Amino acid sequence: MRVDLEIRPDAQSLFRAGAEVFRRTASRCVRESGVFNVALAGGNTPRALYALLANDSERRHAMPWKKMHFFWGDERSVPPNHIDSNFCMAWDELLSKVPVPQSNIHRIRAELGREAALEYEQTLRHCMRVADGALPQFDLVLLGLGADAHTASLFPETQALTEMSRWVVANTVSKLSTTRITLTAPVLNNAAVILFMVSGADKAQALRTVLHGKHQPNQFPAQLIRPHHGQLLWRVDASAASLIQGEMNHDARRGISV
Ligand code: 6PG
């Protein structure tokens, strides 16, 4: 499968690249279909991307915020005002600073526990007008990569990895002694564009394994992410790419095959 991998010299350059993909995709979707549905990533990496989107006044006014609908790829089992909440982070860094209608912000109510998964499936069905038997299709899914090669809340050796019919599940993550609500691989892979953003040397081994290692998705869940029809973009910084640079020449930095 061919992916579009770009290695940026440092984190700031990486976030600028991510912001460019976000803006370009959002503008195109609103121009073509009048709406942009994006699933945000959690964790720490996207924080700087969200801040860039909110604070870059030059480009911010160009964004069709009122036509954009925000969803999440996963959420921790905490209230929305908790420091660990993926919603809280995106609200603080971005959504509280831009004119997105409140009705266009669709957070996962993970504080409800396992029933939040069913509720979020209904939210997706209602908001994205999914035909019977079809899967919701995000215009853009943002994903991060854990040092253990997890993505969203698809963690190694957890039940959610083999879920092929539900759109959203409550995934018990024993090593974190928690349950997280996560979109499943079939929904993530139905996206039109998937953008992984990976920063830091601590992700180098995971990135190398996911891109070049043996296909073992139960151990390295990010390997599950193979879009059915859409684009798979990897935007990484040089630190994260430190173990793959030797395996690529300059020309192969875009559009490598894995
Ligand atoms: C989460 C994310 C998770 C994240 C990775 C990387 O809820 O934490 O969905 O998949 O993207 O754990 O996290 P960092 O960006 O903090 O390294």
PDB file of C-alpha atoms and ligand atoms in Angstrom:
ATOM      1  CA  MET A   1       0.000   0.000   0.000  1.00  0.00           C
ATOM      2  CA  ARG A   2       1.340   3.423  -0.867  1.00  0.00           C
ATOM      3  CA  VAL A   3       1.461   6.046   1.882  1.00  0.00           C
ATOM      4  CA  ASP A   4       2.498   9.655   1.761  1.00  0.00           C
ATOM      5  CA  LEU A   5       5.277  10.114   4.301  1.00  0.00           C
ATOM      6  CA  GLU A   6       6.846  13.500   4.934  1.00  0.00           C
ATOM      7  CA  ILE A   7       9.705  13.986   7.370  1.00  0.00           C
ATOM      8  CA  ARG A   8       9.916  17.517   8.766  1.00  0.00           C
ATOM      9  CA  PRO A   9      13.107  18.832  10.381  1.00  0.00           C
ATOM     10  CA  ASP A  10      11.545  19.713  13.734  1.00  0.00           C
ATOM     11  CA  ALA A  11       8.292  19.743  15.698  1.00  0.00           C
ATOM     12  CA  GLN A  12       7.277  23.275  14.743  1.00  0.00           C
ATOM     13  CA  SER A  13       7.691  22.453  11.066  1.00  0.00           C
ATOM     14  CA  LEU A  14       5.688  19.275  11.633  1.00  0.00           C
ATOM     15  CA  PHE A  15       2.767  21.181  13.158  1.00  0.00           C
ATOM     16  CA  ARG A  16       2.835  23.666  10.291  1.00  0.00           C
ATOM     17  CA  ALA A  17       2.627  20.752   7.872  1.00  0.00           C
ATOM     18  CA  GLY A  18      -0.272  19.256   9.824  1.00  0.00           C
ATOM     19  CA  ALA A  19      -2.080  22.588   9.900  1.00  0.00           C
ATOM     20  CA  GLU A  20      -1.693  22.879   6.136  1.00  0.00           C
ATOM     21  CA  VAL A  21      -3.251  19.451   5.563  1.00  0.00           C
ATOM     22  CA  PHE A  22      -6.088  20.361   7.943  1.00  0.00           C
ATOM     23  CA  ARG A  23      -6.801  23.722   6.307  1.00  0.00           C
ATOM     24  CA  ARG A  24      -6.540  22.409   2.757  1.00  0.00           C
ATOM     25  CA  THR A  25      -8.821  19.451   3.465  1.00  0.00           C
ATOM     26  CA  ALA A  26     -11.378  21.530   5.355  1.00  0.00           C
ATOM     27  CA  SER A  27     -11.560  24.196   2.645  1.00  0.00           C
ATOM     28  CA  ARG A  28     -11.872  21.636  -0.153  1.00  0.00           C
ATOM     29  CA  CYS A  29     -14.609  19.670   1.627  1.00  0.00           C
ATOM     30  CA  VAL A  30     -16.690  22.739   2.428  1.00  0.00           C
ATOM     31  CA  ARG A  31     -16.249  23.973  -1.147  1.00  0.00           C
ATOM     32  CA  GLU A  32     -17.273  20.605  -2.605  1.00  0.00           C
ATOM     33  CA  SER A  33     -19.939  19.394  -0.163  1.00  0.00           C
ATOM     34  CA  GLY A  34     -20.748  22.265   2.159  1.00  0.00           C
ATOM     35  CA  VAL A  35     -19.510  20.493   5.287  1.00  0.00           C
ATOM     36  CA  PHE A  36     -16.293  19.159   6.881  1.00  0.00           C
ATOM     37  CA  ASN A  37     -16.423  16.301   9.383  1.00  0.00           C
ATOM     38  CA  VAL A  38     -13.172  15.767  11.280  1.00  0.00           C
ATOM     39  CA  ALA A  39     -12.273  13.314  14.055  1.00  0.00           C
ATOM     40  CA  LEU A  40      -9.671  14.862  16.343  1.00  0.00           C
ATOM     41  CA  ALA A  41      -6.811  12.989  17.970  1.00  0.00           C
ATOM     42  CA  GLY A  42      -6.118  13.171  21.658  1.00  0.00           C
ATOM     43  CA  GLY A  43      -2.920  13.003  23.644  1.00  0.00           C
ATOM     44  CA  ASN A  44      -0.257  15.690  23.661  1.00  0.00           C
ATOM     45  CA  THR A  45       1.110  15.819  20.109  1.00  0.00           C
ATOM     46  CA  PRO A  46      -1.884  17.530  18.453  1.00  0.00           C
ATOM     47  CA  ARG A  47      -2.037  20.227  21.146  1.00  0.00           C
ATOM     48  CA  ALA A  48       0.403  22.435  19.221  1.00  0.00           C
ATOM     49  CA  LEU A  49      -1.467  21.801  15.968  1.00  0.00           C
ATOM     50  CA  TYR A  50      -4.763  22.905  17.521  1.00  0.00           C
ATOM     51  CA  ALA A  51      -3.082  25.990  18.967  1.00  0.00           C
ATOM     52  CA  LEU A  52      -1.628  26.830  15.547  1.00  0.00           C
ATOM     53  CA  LEU A  53      -5.052  26.539  13.895  1.00  0.00           C
ATOM     54  CA  ALA A  54      -6.571  28.799  16.544  1.00  0.00           C
ATOM     55  CA  ASN A  55      -3.831  31.396  16.825  1.00  0.00           C
ATOM     56  CA  ASP A  56      -2.664  31.876  13.241  1.00  0.00           C
ATOM     57  CA  SER A  57      -4.853  34.916  12.672  1.00  0.00           C
ATOM     58  CA  GLU A  58      -3.783  35.280   9.042  1.00  0.00           C
ATOM     59  CA  ARG A  59      -5.219  31.892   8.041  1.00  0.00           C
ATOM     60  CA  ARG A  60      -7.792  31.544  10.792  1.00  0.00           C
ATOM     61  CA  HIS A  61     -10.206  33.913   9.100  1.00  0.00           C
ATOM     62  CA  ALA A  62      -9.971  31.851   5.927  1.00  0.00           C
ATOM     63  CA  MET A  63     -11.352  28.776   7.637  1.00  0.00           C
ATOM     64  CA  PRO A  64     -15.042  27.848   7.122  1.00  0.00           C
ATOM     65  CA  TRP A  65     -15.493  27.242  10.870  1.00  0.00           C
ATOM     66  CA  LYS A  66     -19.286  27.399  10.797  1.00  0.00           C
ATOM     67  CA  LYS A  67     -19.430  24.514   8.309  1.00  0.00           C
ATOM     68  CA  MET A  68     -17.078  22.308  10.289  1.00  0.00           C
ATOM     69  CA  HIS A  69     -18.164  19.484  12.605  1.00  0.00           C
ATOM     70  CA  PHE A  70     -15.766  18.218  15.251  1.00  0.00           C
ATOM     71  CA  PHE A  71     -15.738  14.661  16.536  1.00  0.00           C
ATOM     72  CA  TRP A  72     -13.147  12.621  18.446  1.00  0.00           C
ATOM     73  CA  GLY A  73     -11.350   9.405  17.598  1.00  0.00           C
ATOM     74  CA  ASP A  74     -11.324   8.383  21.242  1.00  0.00           C
ATOM     75  CA  GLU A  75     -11.854   9.634  24.769  1.00  0.00           C
ATOM     76  CA  ARG A  76     -10.674   8.760  28.206  1.00  0.00           C
ATOM     77  CA  SER A  77     -13.116   7.788  30.986  1.00  0.00           C
ATOM     78  CA  VAL A  78     -13.037  11.220  32.606  1.00  0.00           C
ATOM     79  CA  PRO A  79     -15.354  14.241  32.733  1.00  0.00           C
ATOM     80  CA  PRO A  80     -15.048  16.854  29.971  1.00  0.00           C
ATOM     81  CA  ASN A  81     -13.297  19.328  32.272  1.00  0.00           C
ATOM     82  CA  HIS A  82     -10.652  16.842  33.368  1.00  0.00           C
ATOM     83  CA  ILE A  83      -7.012  17.503  32.478  1.00  0.00           C
ATOM     84  CA  ASP A  84      -6.834  14.081  30.771  1.00  0.00           C
ATOM     85  CA  SER A  85      -9.901  14.699  28.598  1.00  0.00           C
ATOM     86  CA  ASN A  86      -9.227  14.825  24.869  1.00  0.00           C
ATOM     87  CA  PHE A  87     -12.262  17.075  24.529  1.00  0.00           C
ATOM     88  CA  CYS A  88     -10.899  19.415  27.215  1.00  0.00           C
ATOM     89  CA  MET A  89      -7.557  19.735  25.444  1.00  0.00           C
ATOM     90  CA  ALA A  90      -9.129  20.512  22.054  1.00  0.00           C
ATOM     91  CA  TRP A  91     -11.583  22.947  23.678  1.00  0.00           C
ATOM     92  CA  ASP A  92      -8.843  24.813  25.516  1.00  0.00           C
ATOM     93  CA  GLU A  93      -6.447  24.965  22.546  1.00  0.00           C
ATOM     94  CA  LEU A  94      -8.875  25.437  19.653  1.00  0.00           C
ATOM     95  CA  LEU A  95     -12.642  25.171  19.976  1.00  0.00           C
ATOM     96  CA  SER A  96     -12.992  27.862  22.628  1.00  0.00           C
ATOM     97  CA  LYS A  97     -11.125  30.282  20.340  1.00  0.00           C
ATOM     98  CA  VAL A  98     -12.828  29.866  16.975  1.00  0.00           C
ATOM     99  CA  PRO A  99     -16.451  30.450  15.839  1.00  0.00           C
ATOM    100  CA  VAL A 100     -17.541  26.805  15.585  1.00  0.00           C
ATOM    101  CA  PRO A 101     -21.220  26.544  16.593  1.00  0.00           C
ATOM    102  CA  GLN A 102     -21.661  24.583  19.812  1.00  0.00           C
ATOM    103  CA  SER A 103     -24.048  22.284  17.926  1.00  0.00           C
ATOM    104  CA  ASN A 104     -21.146  21.311  15.644  1.00  0.00           C
ATOM    105  CA  ILE A 105     -19.038  20.002  18.521  1.00  0.00           C
ATOM    106  CA  HIS A 106     -19.793  16.355  19.162  1.00  0.00           C
ATOM    107  CA  ARG A 107     -17.816  15.138  22.136  1.00  0.00           C
ATOM    108  CA  ILE A 108     -17.782  11.557  23.376  1.00  0.00           C
ATOM    109  CA  ARG A 109     -19.558  11.571  26.773  1.00  0.00           C
ATOM    110  CA  ALA A 110     -17.096   9.033  28.168  1.00  0.00           C
ATOM    111  CA  GLU A 111     -18.110   9.887  31.724  1.00  0.00           C
ATOM    112  CA  LEU A 112     -21.193   7.748  31.021  1.00  0.00           C
ATOM    113  CA  GLY A 113     -18.974   4.664  30.977  1.00  0.00           C
ATOM    114  CA  ARG A 114     -19.482   1.831  28.497  1.00  0.00           C
ATOM    115  CA  GLU A 115     -22.854   3.162  27.283  1.00  0.00           C
ATOM    116  CA  ALA A 116     -21.010   6.164  25.845  1.00  0.00           C
ATOM    117  CA  ALA A 117     -19.988   3.903  22.952  1.00  0.00           C
ATOM    118  CA  LEU A 118     -23.566   3.186  21.895  1.00  0.00           C
ATOM    119  CA  GLU A 119     -24.520   6.812  22.384  1.00  0.00           C
ATOM    120  CA  TYR A 120     -21.632   7.950  20.159  1.00  0.00           C
ATOM    121  CA  GLU A 121     -22.632   5.523  17.428  1.00  0.00           C
ATOM    122  CA  GLN A 122     -26.052   7.214  17.445  1.00  0.00           C
ATOM    123  CA  THR A 123     -24.357  10.607  17.335  1.00  0.00           C
ATOM    124  CA  LEU A 124     -22.372   9.575  14.260  1.00  0.00           C
ATOM    125  CA  ARG A 125     -25.443   8.058  12.593  1.00  0.00           C
ATOM    126  CA  HIS A 126     -27.475  11.202  13.192  1.00  0.00           C
ATOM    127  CA  CYS A 127     -24.837  13.823  12.437  1.00  0.00           C
ATOM    128  CA  MET A 128     -23.285  12.178   9.376  1.00  0.00           C
ATOM    129  CA  ARG A 129     -26.488  10.824   7.808  1.00  0.00           C
ATOM    130  CA  VAL A 130     -25.092   7.301   7.356  1.00  0.00           C
ATOM    131  CA  ALA A 131     -27.068   5.091   4.950  1.00  0.00           C
ATOM    132  CA  ASP A 132     -28.270   1.722   6.278  1.00  0.00           C
ATOM    133  CA  GLY A 133     -25.453  -0.815   6.146  1.00  0.00           C
ATOM    134  CA  ALA A 134     -22.836   1.849   5.400  1.00  0.00           C
ATOM    135  CA  LEU A 135     -20.060   3.191   7.607  1.00  0.00           C
ATOM    136  CA  PRO A 136     -19.668   6.837   8.628  1.00  0.00           C
ATOM    137  CA  GLN A 137     -17.067   8.556   6.478  1.00  0.00           C
ATOM    138  CA  PHE A 138     -14.978  11.275   8.054  1.00  0.00           C
ATOM    139  CA  ASP A 139     -13.423  13.804   5.717  1.00  0.00           C
ATOM    140  CA  LEU A 140     -10.345  13.799   7.931  1.00  0.00           C
ATOM    141  CA  VAL A 141      -9.202  11.641  10.839  1.00  0.00           C
ATOM    142  CA  LEU A 142      -6.263  12.880  12.916  1.00  0.00           C
ATOM    143  CA  LEU A 143      -4.291  10.161  14.660  1.00  0.00           C
ATOM    144  CA  GLY A 144      -1.283   9.993  16.941  1.00  0.00           C
ATOM    145  CA  LEU A 145       1.050   7.090  17.618  1.00  0.00           C
ATOM    146  CA  GLY A 146       1.911   5.740  21.036  1.00  0.00           C
ATOM    147  CA  ALA A 147       5.386   4.418  21.854  1.00  0.00           C
ATOM    148  CA  ASP A 148       3.705   0.991  21.980  1.00  0.00           C
ATOM    149  CA  ALA A 149       2.322   1.578  18.457  1.00  0.00           C
ATOM    150  CA  HIS A 150      -1.260   2.121  19.633  1.00  0.00           C
ATOM    151  CA  THR A 151      -3.441   4.686  17.935  1.00  0.00           C
ATOM    152  CA  ALA A 152      -6.723   6.239  19.065  1.00  0.00           C
ATOM    153  CA  SER A 153      -7.499   3.865  21.950  1.00  0.00           C
ATOM    154  CA  LEU A 154      -6.661   0.767  19.955  1.00  0.00           C
ATOM    155  CA  PHE A 155      -4.044  -0.640  22.321  1.00  0.00           C
ATOM    156  CA  PRO A 156      -1.990  -3.824  21.856  1.00  0.00           C
ATOM    157  CA  GLU A 157      -3.769  -7.072  22.713  1.00  0.00           C
ATOM    158  CA  THR A 158      -7.120  -5.435  23.461  1.00  0.00           C
ATOM    159  CA  GLN A 159     -10.556  -6.536  22.289  1.00  0.00           C
ATOM    160  CA  ALA A 160     -11.243  -3.455  20.194  1.00  0.00           C
ATOM    161  CA  LEU A 161      -8.594  -4.516  17.678  1.00  0.00           C
ATOM    162  CA  THR A 162     -10.750  -7.322  16.304  1.00  0.00           C
ATOM    163  CA  GLU A 163     -14.033  -5.393  16.320  1.00  0.00           C
ATOM    164  CA  MET A 164     -15.144  -5.307  12.683  1.00  0.00           C
ATOM    165  CA  SER A 165     -18.838  -4.376  12.961  1.00  0.00           C
ATOM    166  CA  ARG A 166     -19.318  -1.879  15.793  1.00  0.00           C
ATOM    167  CA  TRP A 167     -18.338   1.715  14.979  1.00  0.00           C
ATOM    168  CA  VAL A 168     -17.477   2.711  18.557  1.00  0.00           C
ATOM    169  CA  VAL A 169     -16.569   0.478  21.509  1.00  0.00           C
ATOM    170  CA  ALA A 170     -15.606   0.728  25.157  1.00  0.00           C
ATOM    171  CA  ASN A 171     -12.131  -0.791  25.185  1.00  0.00           C
ATOM    172  CA  THR A 172     -10.676  -2.132  28.422  1.00  0.00           C
ATOM    173  CA  VAL A 173      -6.972  -1.281  28.558  1.00  0.00           C
ATOM    174  CA  SER A 174      -5.624  -3.430  31.388  1.00  0.00           C
ATOM    175  CA  LYS A 175      -2.123  -1.967  31.350  1.00  0.00           C
ATOM    176  CA  LEU A 176      -3.611   1.464  32.046  1.00  0.00           C
ATOM    177  CA  SER A 177      -6.274   0.066  34.418  1.00  0.00           C
ATOM    178  CA  THR A 178      -8.913   1.944  32.494  1.00  0.00           C
ATOM    179  CA  THR A 179     -11.598   1.684  29.839  1.00  0.00           C
ATOM    180  CA  ARG A 180     -11.521   4.077  26.914  1.00  0.00           C
ATOM    181  CA  ILE A 181     -14.119   4.856  24.257  1.00  0.00           C
ATOM    182  CA  THR A 182     -12.698   4.514  20.765  1.00  0.00           C
ATOM    183  CA  LEU A 183     -13.670   4.485  17.129  1.00  0.00           C
ATOM    184  CA  THR A 184     -12.917   1.090  15.623  1.00  0.00           C
ATOM    185  CA  ALA A 185     -10.590   0.316  12.709  1.00  0.00           C
ATOM    186  CA  PRO A 186     -13.407  -0.104  10.133  1.00  0.00           C
ATOM    187  CA  VAL A 187     -14.656   3.433  10.813  1.00  0.00           C
ATOM    188  CA  LEU A 188     -11.189   4.971  10.948  1.00  0.00           C
ATOM    189  CA  ASN A 189     -10.266   3.217   7.699  1.00  0.00           C
ATOM    190  CA  ASN A 190     -13.385   4.526   5.965  1.00  0.00           C
ATOM    191  CA  ALA A 191     -12.088   8.093   6.203  1.00  0.00           C
ATOM    192  CA  ALA A 192     -11.294  10.077   3.078  1.00  0.00           C
ATOM    193  CA  VAL A 193      -8.027  11.307   4.595  1.00  0.00           C
ATOM    194  CA  ILE A 194      -6.145   9.915   7.590  1.00  0.00           C
ATOM    195  CA  LEU A 195      -3.331  12.047   8.977  1.00  0.00           C
ATOM    196  CA  PHE A 196      -0.871  10.579  11.456  1.00  0.00           C
ATOM    197  CA  MET A 197       1.284  13.169  13.216  1.00  0.00           C
ATOM    198  CA  VAL A 198       4.269  11.737  15.079  1.00  0.00           C
ATOM    199  CA  SER A 199       6.865  13.731  16.990  1.00  0.00           C
ATOM    200  CA  GLY A 200       9.812  12.794  19.198  1.00  0.00           C
ATOM    201  CA  ALA A 201      12.532  10.194  19.498  1.00  0.00           C
ATOM    202  CA  ASP A 202      10.413   8.137  21.883  1.00  0.00           C
ATOM    203  CA  LYS A 203       8.192   7.225  18.918  1.00  0.00           C
ATOM    204  CA  ALA A 204      11.058   6.230  16.582  1.00  0.00           C
ATOM    205  CA  GLN A 205      10.926   2.486  17.257  1.00  0.00           C
ATOM    206  CA  ALA A 206       7.126   2.385  17.005  1.00  0.00           C
ATOM    207  CA  LEU A 207       7.179   4.335  13.742  1.00  0.00           C
ATOM    208  CA  ARG A 208       9.793   2.051  12.236  1.00  0.00           C
ATOM    209  CA  THR A 209       7.872  -1.060  13.295  1.00  0.00           C
ATOM    210  CA  VAL A 210       4.539   0.221  12.002  1.00  0.00           C
ATOM    211  CA  LEU A 211       5.938   1.315   8.640  1.00  0.00           C
ATOM    212  CA  HIS A 212       8.568  -1.342   7.998  1.00  0.00           C
ATOM    213  CA  GLY A 213       8.052  -4.120  10.533  1.00  0.00           C
ATOM    214  CA  LYS A 214       6.262  -7.442  10.144  1.00  0.00           C
ATOM    215  CA  HIS A 215       2.472  -7.022   9.982  1.00  0.00           C
ATOM    216  CA  GLN A 216       1.396  -7.876  13.505  1.00  0.00           C
ATOM    217  CA  PRO A 217      -1.518  -5.522  14.269  1.00  0.00           C
ATOM    218  CA  ASN A 218      -2.364  -7.232  17.546  1.00  0.00           C
ATOM    219  CA  GLN A 219       1.046  -6.122  18.798  1.00  0.00           C
ATOM    220  CA  PHE A 220       1.266  -2.917  16.752  1.00  0.00           C
ATOM    221  CA  PRO A 221      -2.304  -1.631  16.340  1.00  0.00           C
ATOM    222  CA  ALA A 222      -1.440   1.376  14.171  1.00  0.00           C
ATOM    223  CA  GLN A 223      -0.756  -1.211  11.448  1.00  0.00           C
ATOM    224  CA  LEU A 224      -4.540  -1.708  11.323  1.00  0.00           C
ATOM    225  CA  ILE A 225      -4.873   1.740   9.779  1.00  0.00           C
ATOM    226  CA  ARG A 226      -5.092   1.074   6.052  1.00  0.00           C
ATOM    227  CA  PRO A 227      -7.806   3.271   4.491  1.00  0.00           C
ATOM    228  CA  HIS A 228     -10.307   1.428   2.295  1.00  0.00           C
ATOM    229  CA  HIS A 229     -10.298   4.134  -0.366  1.00  0.00           C
ATOM    230  CA  GLY A 230      -8.812   7.239   1.201  1.00  0.00           C
ATOM    231  CA  GLN A 231      -5.403   8.777   1.621  1.00  0.00           C
ATOM    232  CA  LEU A 232      -3.001   7.816   4.408  1.00  0.00           C
ATOM    233  CA  LEU A 233      -0.661  10.675   5.280  1.00  0.00           C
ATOM    234  CA  TRP A 234       2.213  10.407   7.740  1.00  0.00           C
ATOM    235  CA  ARG A 235       3.740  13.693   8.880  1.00  0.00           C
ATOM    236  CA  VAL A 236       6.612  13.058  11.251  1.00  0.00           C
ATOM    237  CA  ASP A 237       9.563  15.019  12.603  1.00  0.00           C
ATOM    238  CA  ALA A 238      13.196  14.010  12.194  1.00  0.00           C
ATOM    239  CA  SER A 239      13.441  12.727  15.770  1.00  0.00           C
ATOM    240  CA  ALA A 240      10.553  10.324  15.269  1.00  0.00           C
ATOM    241  CA  ALA A 241      12.006   9.320  11.880  1.00  0.00           C
ATOM    242  CA  SER A 242      15.527   8.709  13.234  1.00  0.00           C
ATOM    243  CA  LEU A 243      15.265   4.924  12.737  1.00  0.00           C
ATOM    244  CA  ILE A 244      13.782   5.030   9.247  1.00  0.00           C
ATOM    245  CA  GLN A 245      15.941   7.724   7.646  1.00  0.00           C
ATOM    246  CA  GLY A 246      18.594   5.151   6.776  1.00  0.00           C
ATOM    247  CA  GLU A 247      15.999   3.025   5.028  1.00  0.00           C
ATOM    248  CA  MET A 248      14.911   5.808   2.744  1.00  0.00           C
ATOM    249  CA  ASN A 249      16.600   7.947   0.175  1.00  0.00           C
ATOM    250  CA  HIS A 250      15.527  11.536  -0.308  1.00  0.00           C
ATOM    251  CA  ASP A 251      13.241  10.708  -3.236  1.00  0.00           C
ATOM    252  CA  ALA A 252      11.382   8.120  -1.165  1.00  0.00           C
ATOM    253  CA  ARG A 253      10.415  10.656   1.449  1.00  0.00           C
ATOM    254  CA  ARG A 254       7.089  11.072  -0.233  1.00  0.00           C
ATOM    255  CA  GLY A 255       4.874   8.260  -1.331  1.00  0.00           C
ATOM    256  CA  ILE A 256       6.776   5.312   0.030  1.00  0.00           C
ATOM    257  CA  SER A 257       5.249   1.890  -0.342  1.00  0.00           C
ATOM    258  CA  VAL A 258       4.880  -0.315   2.696  1.00  0.00           C
TER     259      VAL A 258
HETATM  260  C1  6PG B   1      -5.070   9.486  23.331  1.00  0.00           C
HETATM  261  C2  6PG B   1      -4.795   9.378  21.850  1.00  0.00           C
HETATM  262  C3  6PG B   1      -3.647   8.454  21.652  1.00  0.00           C
HETATM  263  C4  6PG B   1      -2.449   9.324  21.333  1.00  0.00           C
HETATM  264  C5  6PG B   1      -1.163   8.550  21.486  1.00  0.00           C
HETATM  265  C6  6PG B   1       0.033   9.493  21.344  1.00  0.00           C
HETATM  266  O1  6PG B   1      -6.239   9.566  23.714  1.00  0.00           O
HETATM  267  O2  6PG B   1      -4.077   9.556  24.062  1.00  0.00           O
HETATM  268  O3  6PG B   1      -5.874   9.084  21.133  1.00  0.00           O
HETATM  269  O4  6PG B   1      -3.824   7.522  20.616  1.00  0.00           O
HETATM  270  O5  6PG B   1      -2.571   9.820  19.997  1.00  0.00           O
HETATM  271  O6  6PG B   1      -1.162   7.983  22.782  1.00  0.00           O
HETATM  272  O7  6PG B   1      -0.051  10.388  22.421  1.00  0.00           O
HETATM  273  P1  6PG B   1       0.949  11.640  22.518  1.00  0.00           P
HETATM  274  O8  6PG B   1       0.618  12.535  21.370  1.00  0.00           O
HETATM  275  O9  6PG B   1       0.613  12.267  23.846  1.00  0.00           O
HETATM  276  O10 6PG B   1       2.346  11.091  22.451  1.00  0.00           O
END
